[in-house]
Amino acid sequence: SAKIVVHLHPASSNKEPGPFQSSKYSYIKLSFKEHGQIEFYRRLSEEMTQRRWETMPTGQTIQVNKDPRAGRIRAVGIVGIERKLEEKRKETDKNISEAFEDLSKLMEKAKEMVELSKSIANKIKEKQGDITEDETIRFKSYLLSMGIANPVTRETYGSGTHYHMQLAKQLAGILQTPLEERGGIMSLTEVYCLVNRARGLELLSPEDLVNACKMLESLKLPLRLRIFDSGVMVIELQSHNEEEMVASALETVSEKGSLTADEFAKLVGMSVLLAKERLLLAEKMGHLCRDDSVEGLRFYPNLFMTQS
Amino acid sequence: MHRRGVGAGAIAKKKLAEAKYKERGTVLAEDQLAQMSKQLDMFKTNLEEFASKHKHEIRKNPEFRVQFQDMCATIGVDPLASGKGFWSEMLGVGDFYYELGVQIIEVCLALKHRNGGLITLEELHQQVLKGRGKFAQDVSQDDLLRAIKKLKVLGNGFGIIPVGGTYLIQSVPAELNMDHTVVLQLAEKKGYVTVSEIRSSLKWETERAKQVLEHLLKEGMAWLDAQAAGEPQYWLPALFTELYSQEITPEEAKEAIP
């Protein structure tokens, strides 16, 4: 293979400490197994002529490599690399501070939008509803884009916009089959996960989902939003009748004597959350009685009703 | 039939009507809406420019995200309100947090049977990071808290309870009032609490302490060690440090996917 031999002058008496204090060789042999020797020779000659290392400041401490196997020549190259890293750090810092600056400017502009929306809201209040429905919808969609709460009605963000109407219709399509597979009812949390996992990108915010679901009934879609006493929110098929399901729940509980929400959930193949809601509803309707102890919440058929 | 709407008289009437219309100032709202629409377009352009320069900063840098969120909150803007908002569409903040929401729900569901629906922010953080894998973006605890705040609206009982410098995350619709919270905070130091400790620290009657502890037991958030030396100890699995970063088993993972 091609070789380049670099002959070295003897070390000067005031030589800086390095990886090796002395060597029996007075030359370095570079072996080029594949190729690259031509280019390397050119660059080496250039550097040997320019002697840039003699003019570069050597402020940085050059670490003495204690590893005897290292044998690498610690040269100005290391310092150059360190300097590059330092520059990159400074650059990153500069980028961050530039980003913060730009962010502040952007926020100033956003603040103006908030002020403007407040002023429009005030005008609307003054007019006491002399604003057309079309204008209301436009205003709402502007607020939605900016993420500003509706100052007039204090409604949650973006309720009643075209976007949420579209979304409601989409949901009705997407959720039909999953609902049928799950006995006609799903918690809103389940829906959120299901829909967003399917989307992958351009996900729905939790508020988008809730606002769209609130419109299901008014749009006469085959699903509806239902809120239990506990605050748990579910989507049901219109054809689903929770009160009827209670009757079959009562049968199941009677067969087993008594059931906890966990046990019932496993038997019927429901989530524990919804199983509990069904049992609570059955209790509310008077079909079941509770035995509430530290062992857990257990439901029994309400014999007070049936065997009086 | 008389022909209406023609002639000088009709024109005069029309002018009068227009004047009245203007008087009512309905036109004013229209003007302002038009102005808002224009300014919105301008803002969108500004945001696009910002995004092209700094979008990656938001993704990569948790501190920058915090700054961004705080500034938005200060001026009264919620960048996470809707996936359809400008912030979400152009900066991609939405997808980041909404996806995190899904991951948080999954972890909480998987571990609910172990801890009754209470989990420390630390453990949640660890489990979420594990689930995301090596190559995913880093998420901070602040990111988790923001995602959880958004999840509350789904009615699943998500709540954030401050305890001893960190937070317990509730993910079930169990009612936890001030009394429960305060006992949780007391238990945070050692992972368990006793009736005597509650009486001496909080100056409560035994009955009140017992009620709170029983409620936590019923909800599966506390476990009773009746064989402890002295008096029964009420342990909170959410606070068991030994259980931290125990893998989610395949059975638990199944539970997590509806």
XYZ file of C-alpha atoms in Angstrom:
566
model
C 0.000 0.000 0.000
C 1.024 3.592 -0.560
C 3.032 5.235 2.165
C 3.942 8.760 3.135
C 6.823 9.274 5.496
C 7.067 12.455 7.507
C 10.471 13.153 8.943
C 10.600 14.962 12.249
C 13.126 17.426 13.592
C 14.546 16.489 16.952
C 12.397 17.753 19.798
C 13.339 21.208 21.069
C 14.458 21.576 24.659
C 11.424 23.640 25.654
C 8.945 21.145 24.233
C 5.565 21.100 25.935
C 4.662 17.870 27.730
C 2.695 15.546 25.477
C 1.619 11.940 25.126
C 5.210 10.864 24.736
C 8.306 12.509 26.110
C 10.615 10.803 23.646
C 10.621 8.220 20.924
C 13.298 6.096 19.291
C 11.900 6.986 15.881
C 12.515 10.207 14.038
C 9.788 9.807 11.458
C 6.095 9.016 11.088
C 4.944 6.552 8.470
C 1.432 6.917 7.122
C 0.017 3.910 5.328
C -2.880 4.236 2.907
C -4.601 0.876 2.674
C -7.174 1.890 0.102
C -6.420 5.338 -1.317
C -6.455 8.985 -0.439
C -2.726 9.471 -0.382
C -2.665 11.990 -3.179
C -5.198 14.298 -1.607
C -3.679 13.831 1.827
C -0.205 14.623 0.532
C -1.488 17.777 -1.079
C -3.136 19.001 2.090
C -0.247 17.986 4.293
C 2.178 19.896 2.098
C -0.074 22.933 2.211
C -0.259 22.904 5.991
C 3.446 22.309 6.338
C 4.035 25.326 4.177
C 1.508 27.581 5.878
C 2.337 26.471 9.415
C -1.000 27.755 10.681
C -0.467 26.108 14.048
C 2.286 28.564 14.819
C -0.090 31.519 14.647
C -3.129 30.048 16.351
C -3.636 30.959 20.038
C -3.220 27.935 22.227
C -5.211 29.225 25.170
C -7.023 25.936 25.748
C -5.382 23.364 27.965
C -4.248 20.407 25.981
C -5.073 17.302 27.915
C -2.268 14.854 28.312
C -3.517 11.461 27.279
C -2.439 8.968 29.906
C -3.353 5.987 27.784
C -0.101 4.520 26.358
C -1.952 2.864 23.541
C -3.295 6.159 22.320
C -0.204 7.250 20.426
C -2.322 9.819 18.644
C -0.652 13.074 18.012
C -2.457 15.767 19.964
C -2.320 18.700 17.714
C -4.015 22.010 17.073
C -6.787 19.979 15.467
C -8.222 19.195 18.884
C -8.270 22.824 19.803
C -10.014 23.536 16.538
C -12.667 20.992 17.323
C -13.175 22.389 20.797
C -13.524 25.838 19.358
C -16.126 24.593 16.926
C -18.107 23.076 19.785
C -17.928 26.354 21.668
C -19.159 28.217 18.625
C -22.016 25.771 18.265
C -22.982 26.332 21.906
C -22.949 30.073 21.385
C -24.968 29.628 18.192
C -27.549 27.538 20.031
C -27.775 30.158 22.757
C -28.161 32.841 20.150
C -30.874 30.808 18.438
C -32.747 30.396 21.682
C -32.570 34.052 22.523
C -33.610 34.917 18.986
C -36.484 32.484 19.326
C -37.564 34.124 22.570
C -37.354 37.531 20.994
C -39.448 36.448 18.046
C -41.853 34.774 20.430
C -42.321 37.998 22.402
C -43.040 39.927 19.224
C -45.523 37.294 18.122
C -47.290 37.418 21.463
C -47.644 41.184 21.171
C -49.540 40.663 17.956
C -51.620 37.896 19.464
C -52.502 40.227 22.323
C -53.855 42.728 19.815
C -56.151 40.046 18.467
C -57.437 39.348 21.973
C -58.146 43.064 22.504
C -59.963 43.298 19.201
C -62.115 40.284 19.995
C -63.037 41.830 23.348
C -64.042 45.056 21.678
C -66.223 43.201 19.163
C -67.761 41.225 22.003
C -68.627 44.468 23.775
C -70.276 45.808 20.640
C -72.310 42.625 20.406
C -73.397 42.951 24.026
C -74.438 46.542 23.435
C -76.456 45.571 20.412
C -78.257 42.996 22.521
C -78.359 40.433 19.784
C -78.613 42.647 16.752
C -75.950 40.603 15.133
C -76.868 38.110 12.471
C -76.386 34.413 12.972
C -73.939 34.382 10.127
C -71.843 37.040 11.852
C -71.969 35.076 15.087
C -70.665 31.975 13.389
C -67.911 33.975 11.708
C -66.886 35.525 15.014
C -66.834 32.133 16.695
C -64.621 30.655 14.024
C -62.187 33.569 14.367
C -62.033 32.931 18.094
C -61.467 29.250 17.426
C -58.507 29.972 15.168
C -56.850 32.117 17.809
C -57.772 29.975 20.796
C -59.666 32.807 22.478
C -62.594 32.011 24.741
C -65.867 33.518 23.588
C -66.138 36.719 25.657
C -69.833 37.137 24.996
C -71.284 33.858 26.087
C -68.362 32.453 28.059
C -69.011 29.261 26.148
C -66.231 26.797 25.832
C -63.980 27.388 22.901
C -65.424 26.947 19.489
C -68.781 25.502 20.305
C -71.232 25.776 17.474
C -68.864 26.417 14.623
C -68.978 24.808 11.215
C -65.846 22.898 12.092
C -67.545 21.156 14.976
C -70.606 20.397 12.919
C -68.434 18.705 10.319
C -66.604 16.884 13.045
C -69.842 15.646 14.569
C -70.905 14.172 11.252
C -67.494 12.526 10.824
C -67.677 11.033 14.281
C -71.062 9.555 13.576
C -69.502 7.718 10.671
C -66.339 6.611 12.453
C -67.965 5.466 15.671
C -70.913 3.452 14.377
C -69.071 0.129 14.168
C -66.917 0.490 17.303
C -70.046 1.323 19.265
C -71.874 -1.714 17.970
C -68.893 -3.855 18.914
C -68.968 -2.493 22.434
C -72.593 -2.950 23.260
C -73.669 0.463 22.041
C -71.851 2.616 24.562
C -68.346 4.052 24.985
C -66.820 6.524 27.393
C -65.602 9.786 25.911
C -62.060 8.913 26.962
C -62.251 5.720 24.918
C -63.565 7.696 21.962
C -60.749 10.231 22.292
C -58.103 7.509 22.183
C -59.786 5.572 19.407
C -60.261 8.542 17.107
C -56.843 10.065 17.662
C -55.009 6.779 17.272
C -56.797 6.256 13.975
C -55.957 9.788 12.785
C -52.246 9.712 13.544
C -51.922 13.345 12.508
C -54.044 16.469 12.951
C -55.418 15.114 16.154
C -58.508 16.349 17.911
C -58.193 18.282 21.123
C -60.332 17.024 24.013
C -62.410 20.182 23.678
C -62.918 19.620 19.957
C -64.329 16.195 20.766
C -66.646 17.418 23.496
C -67.904 20.349 21.432
C -68.582 18.133 18.432
C -70.388 15.556 20.581
C -72.588 18.264 22.060
C -73.952 18.845 18.580
C -74.784 15.201 17.824
C -78.334 15.356 19.052
C -79.247 18.650 17.380
C -77.865 17.399 14.087
C -80.103 14.343 14.399
C -77.192 11.968 14.074
C -77.544 8.329 15.176
C -75.359 8.884 18.251
C -75.755 10.991 21.338
C -73.744 12.344 24.215
C -74.859 11.394 27.682
C -73.542 12.642 30.996
C -73.986 10.508 34.076
C -74.451 11.912 37.578
C -70.839 11.151 38.344
C -69.744 13.415 35.525
C -68.663 10.527 33.348
C -69.434 11.282 29.702
C -70.366 8.632 27.188
C -71.416 8.293 23.588
C -74.370 6.033 22.970
C -76.030 4.799 19.835
C -79.471 6.344 19.566
C -80.785 2.819 19.421
C -79.049 2.051 22.717
C -81.247 2.158 25.739
C -79.280 2.144 28.977
C -82.418 1.667 31.018
C -83.136 -1.575 29.143
C -79.575 -2.689 29.727
C -80.256 -2.201 33.414
C -82.890 -4.927 33.254
C -80.393 -7.410 31.888
C -77.842 -6.213 34.426
C -80.311 -7.055 37.169
C -80.678 -10.564 35.747
C -76.915 -11.032 35.717
C -76.532 -9.813 39.286
C -79.405 -12.027 40.453
C -77.865 -15.094 38.830
C -74.622 -14.521 40.717
C -76.198 -13.386 43.921
C -74.127 -10.239 44.083
C -71.477 -8.521 41.993
C -68.905 -5.746 42.254
C -68.312 -3.422 39.320
C -65.071 -5.292 38.534
C -66.783 -8.681 38.498
C -69.688 -7.426 36.444
C -67.313 -5.798 33.960
C -65.427 -9.053 33.440
C -68.598 -11.094 33.051
C -70.223 -8.810 30.528
C -67.054 -7.661 28.734
C -67.338 -3.957 29.497
C -64.913 -1.432 30.858
C -65.044 -1.149 34.640
C -65.960 2.520 34.350
C -69.109 1.846 32.334
C -69.960 -1.272 34.322
C -70.003 0.837 37.460
C -72.209 3.466 35.834
C -74.713 0.809 34.767
C -74.881 -0.670 38.260
C -75.264 2.787 39.765
C -78.077 3.526 37.367
C -79.739 0.236 38.273
C -79.457 1.262 41.905
C -80.912 4.661 41.131
C -83.850 2.979 39.442
C -84.379 0.870 42.519
C -83.393 -2.504 41.070
C -80.182 -2.965 43.017
C -78.992 -2.363 46.555
C -75.456 -1.593 47.577
C -73.248 -3.107 50.239
C -70.572 -0.507 50.752
C -67.680 -1.754 52.869
C -63.945 -1.537 52.891
C -63.972 -4.801 50.942
C -65.445 -2.889 48.061
C -68.752 -1.794 46.640
C -71.014 -4.766 45.987
C -74.472 -4.754 44.427
C -77.376 -7.052 45.317
C -80.836 -7.356 43.815
C -83.129 -5.018 45.722
C -85.241 -7.526 47.613
C -86.976 -4.727 49.468
C -88.724 -3.954 46.224
C -89.436 -7.406 44.961
C -90.257 -9.246 48.155
C -92.406 -6.940 50.205
C -102.115 46.050 -8.490
C -100.138 49.149 -7.657
C -96.537 49.081 -8.702
C -94.456 49.572 -5.619
C -90.844 50.488 -5.189
C -90.673 52.799 -8.167
C -90.313 56.554 -8.420
C -88.905 59.306 -6.242
C -91.059 58.349 -3.295
C -89.646 54.864 -3.188
C -86.078 56.143 -3.413
C -86.657 58.518 -0.531
C -88.114 55.688 1.563
C -85.128 53.529 0.814
C -82.741 56.277 1.883
C -84.624 56.655 5.139
C -84.465 52.951 5.818
C -80.742 52.886 5.123
C -80.151 55.767 7.491
C -82.085 54.011 10.229
C -80.129 50.849 9.542
C -76.883 52.736 9.929
C -78.172 54.309 13.095
C -78.651 50.936 14.683
C -74.955 50.399 14.135
C -75.346 46.903 12.748
C -72.954 47.960 10.064
C -70.403 48.693 12.785
C -70.172 45.061 13.833
C -69.708 44.067 10.217
C -66.838 46.551 9.889
C -65.115 45.244 12.971
C -65.522 41.653 11.862
C -63.998 42.551 8.532
C -61.138 44.219 10.371
C -60.661 41.146 12.538
C -60.644 38.940 9.502
C -57.912 41.013 7.917
C -55.845 41.108 11.096
C -56.314 37.384 11.473
C -54.822 36.833 8.053
C -51.876 39.039 8.991
C -51.401 37.185 12.232
C -51.494 33.891 10.405
C -48.650 35.101 8.208
C -46.647 36.182 11.253
C -47.231 32.827 12.846
C -46.178 31.015 9.703
C -42.949 32.980 9.689
C -42.354 32.225 13.337
C -43.059 28.559 12.713
C -40.666 28.303 9.821
C -37.865 29.619 12.017
C -38.678 28.152 15.393
C -41.052 25.236 15.011
C -38.285 22.783 15.846
C -37.468 24.747 18.972
C -40.936 24.085 20.308
C -40.632 20.407 19.606
C -37.129 19.962 20.968
C -36.969 22.341 23.883
C -39.189 21.786 26.934
C -38.206 25.128 28.501
C -39.226 26.948 25.381
C -42.562 25.185 25.464
C -43.118 26.354 29.018
C -42.311 29.942 28.059
C -44.617 29.698 25.086
C -47.499 28.310 27.117
C -47.047 30.853 29.908
C -47.044 33.736 27.465
C -50.178 32.464 25.792
C -51.900 32.131 29.140
C -50.900 35.667 30.100
C -52.525 37.225 27.080
C -55.607 35.022 27.272
C -54.986 32.599 24.454
C -55.226 28.819 24.669
C -53.050 27.244 21.989
C -54.369 23.804 22.857
C -58.064 24.613 22.718
C -58.593 23.165 19.298
C -56.740 21.114 16.727
C -58.206 23.553 14.240
C -56.547 26.562 15.846
C -53.638 28.327 14.136
C -51.232 27.361 16.893
C -51.970 23.713 16.455
C -51.978 23.776 12.675
C -48.814 25.784 12.198
C -46.673 25.102 15.222
C -47.764 21.522 15.656
C -48.178 22.042 19.409
C -51.571 20.431 19.277
C -50.557 17.019 18.027
C -47.735 16.900 20.551
C -50.057 17.392 23.528
C -53.077 15.506 22.239
C -50.985 12.442 21.511
C -49.447 12.752 24.957
C -53.004 12.758 26.284
C -53.665 9.403 24.673
C -50.481 7.975 26.168
C -51.350 9.281 29.613
C -54.815 7.720 29.438
C -53.322 4.376 28.427
C -50.801 4.308 31.258
C -53.401 5.280 33.836
C -55.841 2.626 32.625
C -53.164 -0.051 32.646
C -52.094 0.711 36.208
C -55.476 1.528 37.714
C -55.983 -1.870 39.253
C -52.664 -1.498 41.094
C -53.124 1.978 42.490
C -56.864 2.670 42.402
C -56.465 5.473 39.884
C -53.885 7.549 41.729
C -50.361 7.835 40.405
C -47.464 10.136 41.117
C -46.366 12.475 38.367
C -42.913 10.866 38.503
C -44.171 7.373 37.878
C -46.517 8.566 35.147
C -43.591 10.368 33.547
C -41.387 7.279 33.636
C -44.049 5.010 32.212
C -44.984 7.448 29.459
C -41.339 7.838 28.443
C -40.988 4.080 28.309
C -44.049 3.773 26.150
C -42.818 6.412 23.754
C -39.589 4.585 23.066
C -36.014 5.715 22.575
C -36.468 7.738 19.446
C -39.460 9.795 20.452
C -39.256 13.412 21.543
C -38.522 14.061 25.126
C -41.434 15.173 27.283
C -41.174 17.056 30.551
C -43.372 16.866 33.624
C -44.744 20.284 32.707
C -45.854 18.841 29.375
C -47.694 16.042 31.185
C -49.485 18.479 33.469
C -50.665 20.573 30.558
C -51.912 17.543 28.677
C -53.761 16.338 31.793
C -55.429 19.717 32.297
C -56.868 19.385 28.812
C -58.068 15.835 29.465
C -60.251 16.975 32.348
C -62.921 18.107 29.944
C -63.575 14.490 28.906
C -65.282 13.872 32.210
C -63.165 10.930 33.205
C -62.231 12.343 36.533
C -58.748 13.503 35.673
C -57.397 15.619 38.464
C -54.125 17.001 39.734
C -53.485 16.882 43.484
C -50.466 18.723 44.876
C -48.584 16.654 47.462
C -45.250 17.425 49.083
C -43.642 19.323 46.229
C -44.929 17.031 43.492
C -48.335 15.934 42.250
C -50.630 12.931 42.399
C -52.600 12.405 39.232
C -56.125 11.117 39.647
C -57.629 9.338 36.668
C -60.910 7.959 37.996
C -64.120 9.815 38.772
C -63.816 9.204 42.506
C -64.804 12.095 44.647
C -61.769 13.405 46.505
C -62.518 16.413 48.646
C -60.230 18.606 50.746
C -60.128 16.080 53.599
C -58.964 13.289 51.308
C -56.393 15.510 49.669
C -54.927 16.605 52.967
C -54.562 12.999 54.149
C -52.878 12.085 50.865
C -50.429 14.901 51.436
C -49.730 13.601 54.911
C -49.142 10.095 53.594
C -46.751 11.270 50.928
C -43.717 11.392 53.223
C -43.633 7.728 54.127
C -46.088 6.187 51.691
C -48.486 5.382 54.513
C -50.403 7.050 57.274
C -52.075 6.025 60.542
C -55.078 7.304 62.417
C -52.850 8.618 65.230
C -50.720 10.583 62.795
C -53.805 12.186 61.317
C -55.115 13.046 64.755
C -51.863 14.620 65.883
C -50.922 16.410 62.646
C -54.345 17.587 61.568
C -56.047 17.733 64.960
C -59.035 15.729 63.700
C -61.394 13.493 65.592
C -60.868 9.755 65.130
C -64.187 9.428 63.330
C -63.264 11.954 60.687
C -59.888 10.314 60.089
C -61.473 6.882 59.817
C -64.060 8.074 57.319
C -61.424 9.508 55.036
C -59.257 6.390 55.253
C -62.200 4.103 54.601
C -63.155 6.087 51.537
C -59.622 5.694 50.175
C -59.754 1.967 50.915
C -63.048 1.597 49.105
C -61.725 3.389 46.084
C -58.742 1.059 46.014
C -56.366 3.950 46.499
C -55.239 2.777 49.893
C -54.359 -0.661 51.227
C -54.707 -1.684 54.832
C -51.861 -3.264 56.738
C -53.685 -4.591 59.759
C -50.643 -6.487 60.986
C -48.379 -3.484 61.363
C -46.756 -3.067 64.762
C -48.708 -0.659 66.901
C -51.722 0.294 64.879
C -53.046 -0.383 61.370
C -51.222 1.416 58.602
C -52.902 2.722 55.496
C -50.546 2.490 52.534
C -50.921 4.247 49.224
C -49.768 2.107 46.312
C -49.378 5.251 44.263
C -46.581 6.207 46.626
C -44.791 2.841 46.800
C -41.395 3.727 45.462
C -40.586 0.057 45.036
C -43.326 -0.227 42.458
C -41.901 2.554 40.339
C -40.933 1.613 36.830
C -42.182 -1.859 37.213
C -43.053 -2.921 33.736
C -46.620 -2.798 32.582
C -47.555 -6.442 32.057
C -49.197 -7.622 28.826
C -52.459 -8.168 30.694
C -52.387 -4.633 31.960
C -51.557 -3.312 28.523
C -54.630 -5.073 27.129
C -56.728 -3.347 29.739
C -55.407 -0.041 28.492
C -56.689 -0.344 24.947
C -60.434 -0.045 24.753
